[in-house]
Coordinates of C-alpha atoms and ligand atoms in Angstrom, one line a residue:
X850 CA -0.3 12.8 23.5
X851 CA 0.7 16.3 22.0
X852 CA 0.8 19.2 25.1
X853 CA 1.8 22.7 23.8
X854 CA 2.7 24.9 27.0
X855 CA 2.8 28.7 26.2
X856 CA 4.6 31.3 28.4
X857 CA 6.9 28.5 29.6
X858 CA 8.9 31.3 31.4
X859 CA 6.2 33.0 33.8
X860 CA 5.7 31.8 37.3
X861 CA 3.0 29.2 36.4
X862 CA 4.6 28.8 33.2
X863 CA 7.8 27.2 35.0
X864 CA 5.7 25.0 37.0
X865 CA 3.9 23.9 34.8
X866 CA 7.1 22.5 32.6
X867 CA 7.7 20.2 35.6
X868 CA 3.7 19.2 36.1
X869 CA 3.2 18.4 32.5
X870 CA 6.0 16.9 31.6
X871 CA 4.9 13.5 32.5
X872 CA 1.7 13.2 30.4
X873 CA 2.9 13.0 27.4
X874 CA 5.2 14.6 24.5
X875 CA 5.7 18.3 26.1
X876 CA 6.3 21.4 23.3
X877 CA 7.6 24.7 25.4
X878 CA 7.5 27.8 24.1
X879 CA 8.5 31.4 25.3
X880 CA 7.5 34.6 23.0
X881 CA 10.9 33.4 20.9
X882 CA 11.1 32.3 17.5
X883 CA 13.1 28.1 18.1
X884 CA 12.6 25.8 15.1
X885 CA 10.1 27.8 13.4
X886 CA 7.9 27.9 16.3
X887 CA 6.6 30.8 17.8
X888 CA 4.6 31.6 21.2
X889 CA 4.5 35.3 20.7
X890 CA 0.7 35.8 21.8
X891 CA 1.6 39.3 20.2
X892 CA 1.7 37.3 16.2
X893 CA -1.3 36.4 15.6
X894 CA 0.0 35.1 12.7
X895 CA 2.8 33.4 13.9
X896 CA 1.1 32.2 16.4
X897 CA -1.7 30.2 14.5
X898 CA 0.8 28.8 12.1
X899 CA 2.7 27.5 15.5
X900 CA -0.6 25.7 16.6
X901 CA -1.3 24.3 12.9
X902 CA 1.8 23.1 12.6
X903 CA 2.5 21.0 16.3
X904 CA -0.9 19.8 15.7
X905 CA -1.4 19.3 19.9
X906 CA -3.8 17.5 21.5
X907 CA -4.0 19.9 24.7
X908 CA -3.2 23.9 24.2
X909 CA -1.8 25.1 27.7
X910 CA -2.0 29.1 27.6
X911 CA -0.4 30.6 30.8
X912 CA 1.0 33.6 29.0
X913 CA -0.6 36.5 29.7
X914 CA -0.2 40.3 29.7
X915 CA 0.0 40.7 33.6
X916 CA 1.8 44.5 34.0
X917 CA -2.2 45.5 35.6
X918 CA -1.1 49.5 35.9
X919 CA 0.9 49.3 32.4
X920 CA -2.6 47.8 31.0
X921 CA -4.1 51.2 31.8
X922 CA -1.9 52.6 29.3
X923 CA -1.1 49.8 27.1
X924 CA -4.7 49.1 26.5
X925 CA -4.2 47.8 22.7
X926 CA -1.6 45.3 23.8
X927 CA -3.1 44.3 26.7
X928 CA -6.6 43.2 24.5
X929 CA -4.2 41.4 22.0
X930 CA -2.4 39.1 24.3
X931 CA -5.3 38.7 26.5
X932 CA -8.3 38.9 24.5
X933 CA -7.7 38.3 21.2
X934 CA -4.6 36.1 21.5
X935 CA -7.1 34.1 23.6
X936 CA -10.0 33.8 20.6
X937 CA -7.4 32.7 18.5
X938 CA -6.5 29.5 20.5
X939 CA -9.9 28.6 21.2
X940 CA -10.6 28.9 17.3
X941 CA -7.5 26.5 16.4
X942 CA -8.3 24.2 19.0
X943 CA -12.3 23.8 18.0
X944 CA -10.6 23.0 14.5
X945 CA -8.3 20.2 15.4
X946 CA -10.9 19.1 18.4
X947 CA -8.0 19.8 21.4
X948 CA -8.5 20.9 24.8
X949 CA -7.6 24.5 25.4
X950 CA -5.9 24.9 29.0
X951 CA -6.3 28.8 30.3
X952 CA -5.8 31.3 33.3
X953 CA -7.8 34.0 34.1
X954 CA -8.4 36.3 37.5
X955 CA -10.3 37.3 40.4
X956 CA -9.9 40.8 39.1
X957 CA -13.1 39.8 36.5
X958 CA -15.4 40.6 39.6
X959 CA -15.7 44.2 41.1
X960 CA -14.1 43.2 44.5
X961 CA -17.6 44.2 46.0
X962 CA -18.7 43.1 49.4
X963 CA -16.6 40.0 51.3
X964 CA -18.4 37.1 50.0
X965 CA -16.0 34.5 48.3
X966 CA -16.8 34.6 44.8
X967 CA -18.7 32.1 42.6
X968 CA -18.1 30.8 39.1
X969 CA -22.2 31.9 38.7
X970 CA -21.7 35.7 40.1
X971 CA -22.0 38.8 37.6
X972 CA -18.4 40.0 36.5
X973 CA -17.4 43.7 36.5
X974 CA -14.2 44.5 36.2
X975 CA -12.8 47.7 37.9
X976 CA -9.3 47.6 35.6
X977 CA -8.6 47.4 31.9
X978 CA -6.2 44.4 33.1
X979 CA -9.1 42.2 34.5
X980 CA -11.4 43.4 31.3
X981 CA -8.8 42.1 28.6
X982 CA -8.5 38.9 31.0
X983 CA -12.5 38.7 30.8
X984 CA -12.8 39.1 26.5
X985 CA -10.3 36.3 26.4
X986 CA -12.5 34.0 28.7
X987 CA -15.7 34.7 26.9
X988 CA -14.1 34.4 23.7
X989 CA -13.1 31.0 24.7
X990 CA -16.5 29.9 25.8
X991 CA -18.1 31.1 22.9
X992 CA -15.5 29.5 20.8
X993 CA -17.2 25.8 21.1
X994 CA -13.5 24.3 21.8
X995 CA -13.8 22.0 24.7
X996 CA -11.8 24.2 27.7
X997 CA -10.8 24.2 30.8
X998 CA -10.2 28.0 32.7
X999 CA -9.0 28.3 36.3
X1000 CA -9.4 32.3 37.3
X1001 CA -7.0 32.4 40.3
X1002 CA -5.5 35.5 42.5
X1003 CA -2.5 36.2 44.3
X1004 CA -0.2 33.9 42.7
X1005 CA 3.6 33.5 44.0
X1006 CA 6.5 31.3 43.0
X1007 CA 10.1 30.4 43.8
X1008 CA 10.9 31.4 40.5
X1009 CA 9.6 35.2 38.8
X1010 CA 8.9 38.3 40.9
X1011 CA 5.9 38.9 43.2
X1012 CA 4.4 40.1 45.7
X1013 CA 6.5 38.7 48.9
X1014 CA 9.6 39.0 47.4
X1015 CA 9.1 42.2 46.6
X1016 CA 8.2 42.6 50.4
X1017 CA 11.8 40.9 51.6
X1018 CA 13.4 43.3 49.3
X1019 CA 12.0 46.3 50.7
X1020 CA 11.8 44.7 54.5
X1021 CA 16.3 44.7 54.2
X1022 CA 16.1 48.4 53.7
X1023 CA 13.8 49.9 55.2
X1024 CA 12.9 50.6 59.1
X1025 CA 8.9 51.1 58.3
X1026 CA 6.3 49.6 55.6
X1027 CA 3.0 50.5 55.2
X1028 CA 0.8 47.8 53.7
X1029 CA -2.4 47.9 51.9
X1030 CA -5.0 46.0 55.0
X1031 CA -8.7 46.4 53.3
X1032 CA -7.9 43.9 49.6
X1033 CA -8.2 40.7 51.2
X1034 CA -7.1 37.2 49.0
X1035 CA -5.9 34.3 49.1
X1036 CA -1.7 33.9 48.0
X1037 CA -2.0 30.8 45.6
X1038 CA 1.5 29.3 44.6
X1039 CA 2.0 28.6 40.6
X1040 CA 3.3 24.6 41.5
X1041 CA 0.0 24.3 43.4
X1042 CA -1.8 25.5 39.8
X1043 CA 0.4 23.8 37.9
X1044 CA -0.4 20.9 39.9
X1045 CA -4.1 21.1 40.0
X1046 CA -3.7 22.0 36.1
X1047 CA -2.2 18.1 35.5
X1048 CA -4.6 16.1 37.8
X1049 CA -7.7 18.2 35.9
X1050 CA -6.1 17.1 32.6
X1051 CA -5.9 13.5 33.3
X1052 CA -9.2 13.5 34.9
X1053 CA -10.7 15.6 31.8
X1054 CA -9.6 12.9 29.2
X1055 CA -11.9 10.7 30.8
X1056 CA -14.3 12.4 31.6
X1057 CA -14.9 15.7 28.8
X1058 CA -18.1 16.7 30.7
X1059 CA -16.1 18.2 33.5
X1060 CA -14.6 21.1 31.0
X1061 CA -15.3 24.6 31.9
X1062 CA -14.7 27.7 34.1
X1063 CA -13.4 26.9 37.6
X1064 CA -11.9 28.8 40.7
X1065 CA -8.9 27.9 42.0
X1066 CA -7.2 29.2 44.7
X1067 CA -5.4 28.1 48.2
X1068 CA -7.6 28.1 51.0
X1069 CA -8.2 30.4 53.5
X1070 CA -8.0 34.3 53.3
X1071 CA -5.8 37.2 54.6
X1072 CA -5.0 40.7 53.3
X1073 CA -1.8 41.9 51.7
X1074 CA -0.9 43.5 55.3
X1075 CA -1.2 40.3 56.7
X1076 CA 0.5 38.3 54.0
X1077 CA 3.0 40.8 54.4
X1078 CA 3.3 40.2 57.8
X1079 CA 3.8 36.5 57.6
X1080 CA 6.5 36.7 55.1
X1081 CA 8.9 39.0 57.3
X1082 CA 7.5 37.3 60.4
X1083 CA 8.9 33.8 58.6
X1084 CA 12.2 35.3 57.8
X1085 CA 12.8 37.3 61.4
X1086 CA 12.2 34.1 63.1
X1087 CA 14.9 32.1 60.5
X1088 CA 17.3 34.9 61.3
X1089 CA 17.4 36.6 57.8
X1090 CA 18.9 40.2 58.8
X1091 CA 15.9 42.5 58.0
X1092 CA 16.4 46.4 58.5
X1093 CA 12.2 46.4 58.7
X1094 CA 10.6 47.5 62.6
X1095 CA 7.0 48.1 61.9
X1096 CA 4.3 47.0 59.2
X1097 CA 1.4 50.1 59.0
X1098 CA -1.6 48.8 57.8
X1099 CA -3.0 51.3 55.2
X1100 CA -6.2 51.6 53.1
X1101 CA -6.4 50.9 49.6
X1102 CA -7.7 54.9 49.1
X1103 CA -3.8 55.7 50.9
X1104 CA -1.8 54.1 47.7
X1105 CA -2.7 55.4 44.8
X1106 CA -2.0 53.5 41.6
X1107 CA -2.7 53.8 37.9
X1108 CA -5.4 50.7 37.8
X1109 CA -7.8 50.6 40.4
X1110 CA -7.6 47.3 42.6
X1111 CA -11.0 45.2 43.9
X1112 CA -11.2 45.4 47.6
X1113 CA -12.9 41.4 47.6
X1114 CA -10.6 38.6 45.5
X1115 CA -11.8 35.5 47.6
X1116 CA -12.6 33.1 45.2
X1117 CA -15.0 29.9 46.0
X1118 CA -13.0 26.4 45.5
X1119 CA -15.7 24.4 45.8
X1120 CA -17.3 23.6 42.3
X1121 CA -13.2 22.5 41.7
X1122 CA -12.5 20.8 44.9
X1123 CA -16.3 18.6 44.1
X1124 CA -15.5 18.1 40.5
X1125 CA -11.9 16.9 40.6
X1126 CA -12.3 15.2 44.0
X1127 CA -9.2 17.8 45.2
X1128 CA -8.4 18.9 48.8
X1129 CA -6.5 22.8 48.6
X1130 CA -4.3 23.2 51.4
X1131 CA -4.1 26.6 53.7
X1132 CA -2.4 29.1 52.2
X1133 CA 0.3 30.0 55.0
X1134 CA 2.0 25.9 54.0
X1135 CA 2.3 26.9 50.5
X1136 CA 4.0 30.2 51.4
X1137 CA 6.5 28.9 54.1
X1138 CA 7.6 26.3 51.5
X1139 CA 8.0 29.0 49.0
X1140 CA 10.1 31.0 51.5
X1141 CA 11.7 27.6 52.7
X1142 CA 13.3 27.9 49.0
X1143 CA 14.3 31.6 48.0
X1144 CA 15.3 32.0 51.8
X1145 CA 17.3 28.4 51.3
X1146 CA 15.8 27.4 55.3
Ligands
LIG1769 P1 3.8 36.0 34.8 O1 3.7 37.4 34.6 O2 4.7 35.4 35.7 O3 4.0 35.2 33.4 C1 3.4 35.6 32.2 C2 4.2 35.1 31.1 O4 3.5 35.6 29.9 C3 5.6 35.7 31.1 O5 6.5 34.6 30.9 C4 5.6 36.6 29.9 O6 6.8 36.6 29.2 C5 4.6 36.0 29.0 N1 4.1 36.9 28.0 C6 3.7 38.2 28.1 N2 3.4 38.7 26.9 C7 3.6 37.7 26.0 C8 3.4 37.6 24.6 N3 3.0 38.6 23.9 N4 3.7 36.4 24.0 C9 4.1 35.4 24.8 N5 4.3 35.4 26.1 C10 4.0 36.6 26.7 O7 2.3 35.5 35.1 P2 1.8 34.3 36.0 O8 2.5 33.1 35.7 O9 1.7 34.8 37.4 O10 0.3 34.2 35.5 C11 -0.2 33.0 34.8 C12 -1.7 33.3 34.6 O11 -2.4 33.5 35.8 C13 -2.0 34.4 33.6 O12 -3.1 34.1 32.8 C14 -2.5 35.5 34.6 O13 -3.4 36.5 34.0 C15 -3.2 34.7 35.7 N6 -3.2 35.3 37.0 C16 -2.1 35.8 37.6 C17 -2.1 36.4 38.8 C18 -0.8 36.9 39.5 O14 -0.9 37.4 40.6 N7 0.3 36.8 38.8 C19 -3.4 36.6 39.5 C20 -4.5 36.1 38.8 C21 -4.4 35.5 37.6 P3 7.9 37.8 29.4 O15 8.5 37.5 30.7 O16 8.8 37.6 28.2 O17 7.1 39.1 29.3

């Protein structure tokens, strides 16, 4: 079995290098040109010539534009690598009959009310990020191809930048941080999607009718003031020398930014964790073990 993995280099992208690698012949690409191959979501061109000629049996997509201010700006780009990047691969992999492996987001939903999100609910996206991220998933549907999409939130690795490492950074320097309190998620770790993404695959082969859109997320919730206050919390108690005394909790209206942010990204597991017989741990054990690593504890 053929698996071409695009966006080797991103945080699920990595993880998924080590997850796949297993399940047959594994073809890695980054947006570089390496023996006439090319993952540039960007080249169309190149890019369908790339599929046509690997000939894979399983497209995994986790590239992805994912700058969500920049997308406000760099709206064209943002709908090529997202959107129709995204048709593209569910059109060459209806034509050779392979799967099509994609990501999408909780940031498809309006972030209205503090319900955990179903596959079924309306989408509304309040950011030009989580619309390109949207076209690409209905183009995919619509496409025919037989697909698997996992929308996911919040996700952290070892390797790449995010969130609570950005939140160690700042926690060395400074005395005070103030912390967005009211967008409430759950931190998901890439190796836990990468994972997930292998088991589904194997489980797929057998059984086709389980392809379609599924949530996918750790369990549990907490907002980014309280993620925020686990991470330093972890590396206080493990004697990391942080600078940091207090954590404010602010409001989402107190930190402006160029895209606007839903207030509600919990995302129902259960159509995932029934279909794929899967248990999602806690949220909190995925994060110490992440922390375990880049704090080397
Ligand atoms: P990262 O930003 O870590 O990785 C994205 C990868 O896509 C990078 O390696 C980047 O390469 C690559 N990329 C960007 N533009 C192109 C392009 N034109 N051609 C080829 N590659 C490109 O993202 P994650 O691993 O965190 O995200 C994986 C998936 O999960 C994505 O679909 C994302 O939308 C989704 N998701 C992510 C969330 C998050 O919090 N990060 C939340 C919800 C969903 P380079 O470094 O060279 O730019």
């Amino acid at each position: 079995m053929k698996i071409l993995l695009l966006g080797k280099n991103g945080q699920v992208g990595w993880e998924l290098q080590r997850s796949l690698a297993p399940l047959g012949e594994l073809i890695a690409l980054d947006r570089n040109k390496v023996d006439g191959l090319c993952g540039d979501l960007s080249d169309l061109g190149a890019l369908r010539a790339t599929i046509q000629q690997v000939k894979p049996d399983i497209i995994v997509n986790a590239a992805a534009y994912t700058a969500v201010d920049k997308a406000e700006s760099e709206t064209e780009l943002a709908d090529l690598v997202n959107g129709r990047a995204s048709q593209l691969l569910a059109d060459e992999a209806a034509i050779l009959g392979a799967w099509l492996i994609h990501y999408s987001t909780d940031y498809v939903f309006s972030g209205q009310g503090d319900t955990p999100w179903q596959e079924t609910d309306e989408v509304s996206p309040v950011n030009h990020y989580g619309t390109s991220k949207l076209a690409g998933e209905q183009a995919i549907i619509a496409s025919g191809c037989k697909y698997l999409i996992f929308r996911t939130s919040w996700v952290y690795g070892a390797r790449g930048n995010n969130f609570a490492k950005t939140m160690l950074r700042l926690a060395k320097d400074r005395e005070t941080l103030n912390v967005i309190a009211d967008q409430v998620g759950a931190p998901t770790g890439a190796d836990l999607i990468a994972d997930v993404t292998a088991l589904a695959i194997q489980q797929i082969l057998q059984r086709p009718e389980l392809a379609g859109l599924y949530h996918l997320t750790a369990s549990g919730e907490v907002s980014w003031h309280g993620y925020a206050s686990y991470v330093i919390g972890f590396a206080q108690a493990n004697g990391e020398p942080l600078a940091v005394r207090a954590i404010n909790p602010i409001e989402t209206s107190d930190y402006p930014t160029p895209a606007r942010r839903p207030l509600n990204s919990r995302l129902n597991t259960q159509k995932l964790r029934d279909n794929f017989s899967l248990h999602l741990l806690d949220w909190q054990t995925g994060v110490t073990r992440m922390l375990r690593e880049v704090l080397n504890k």
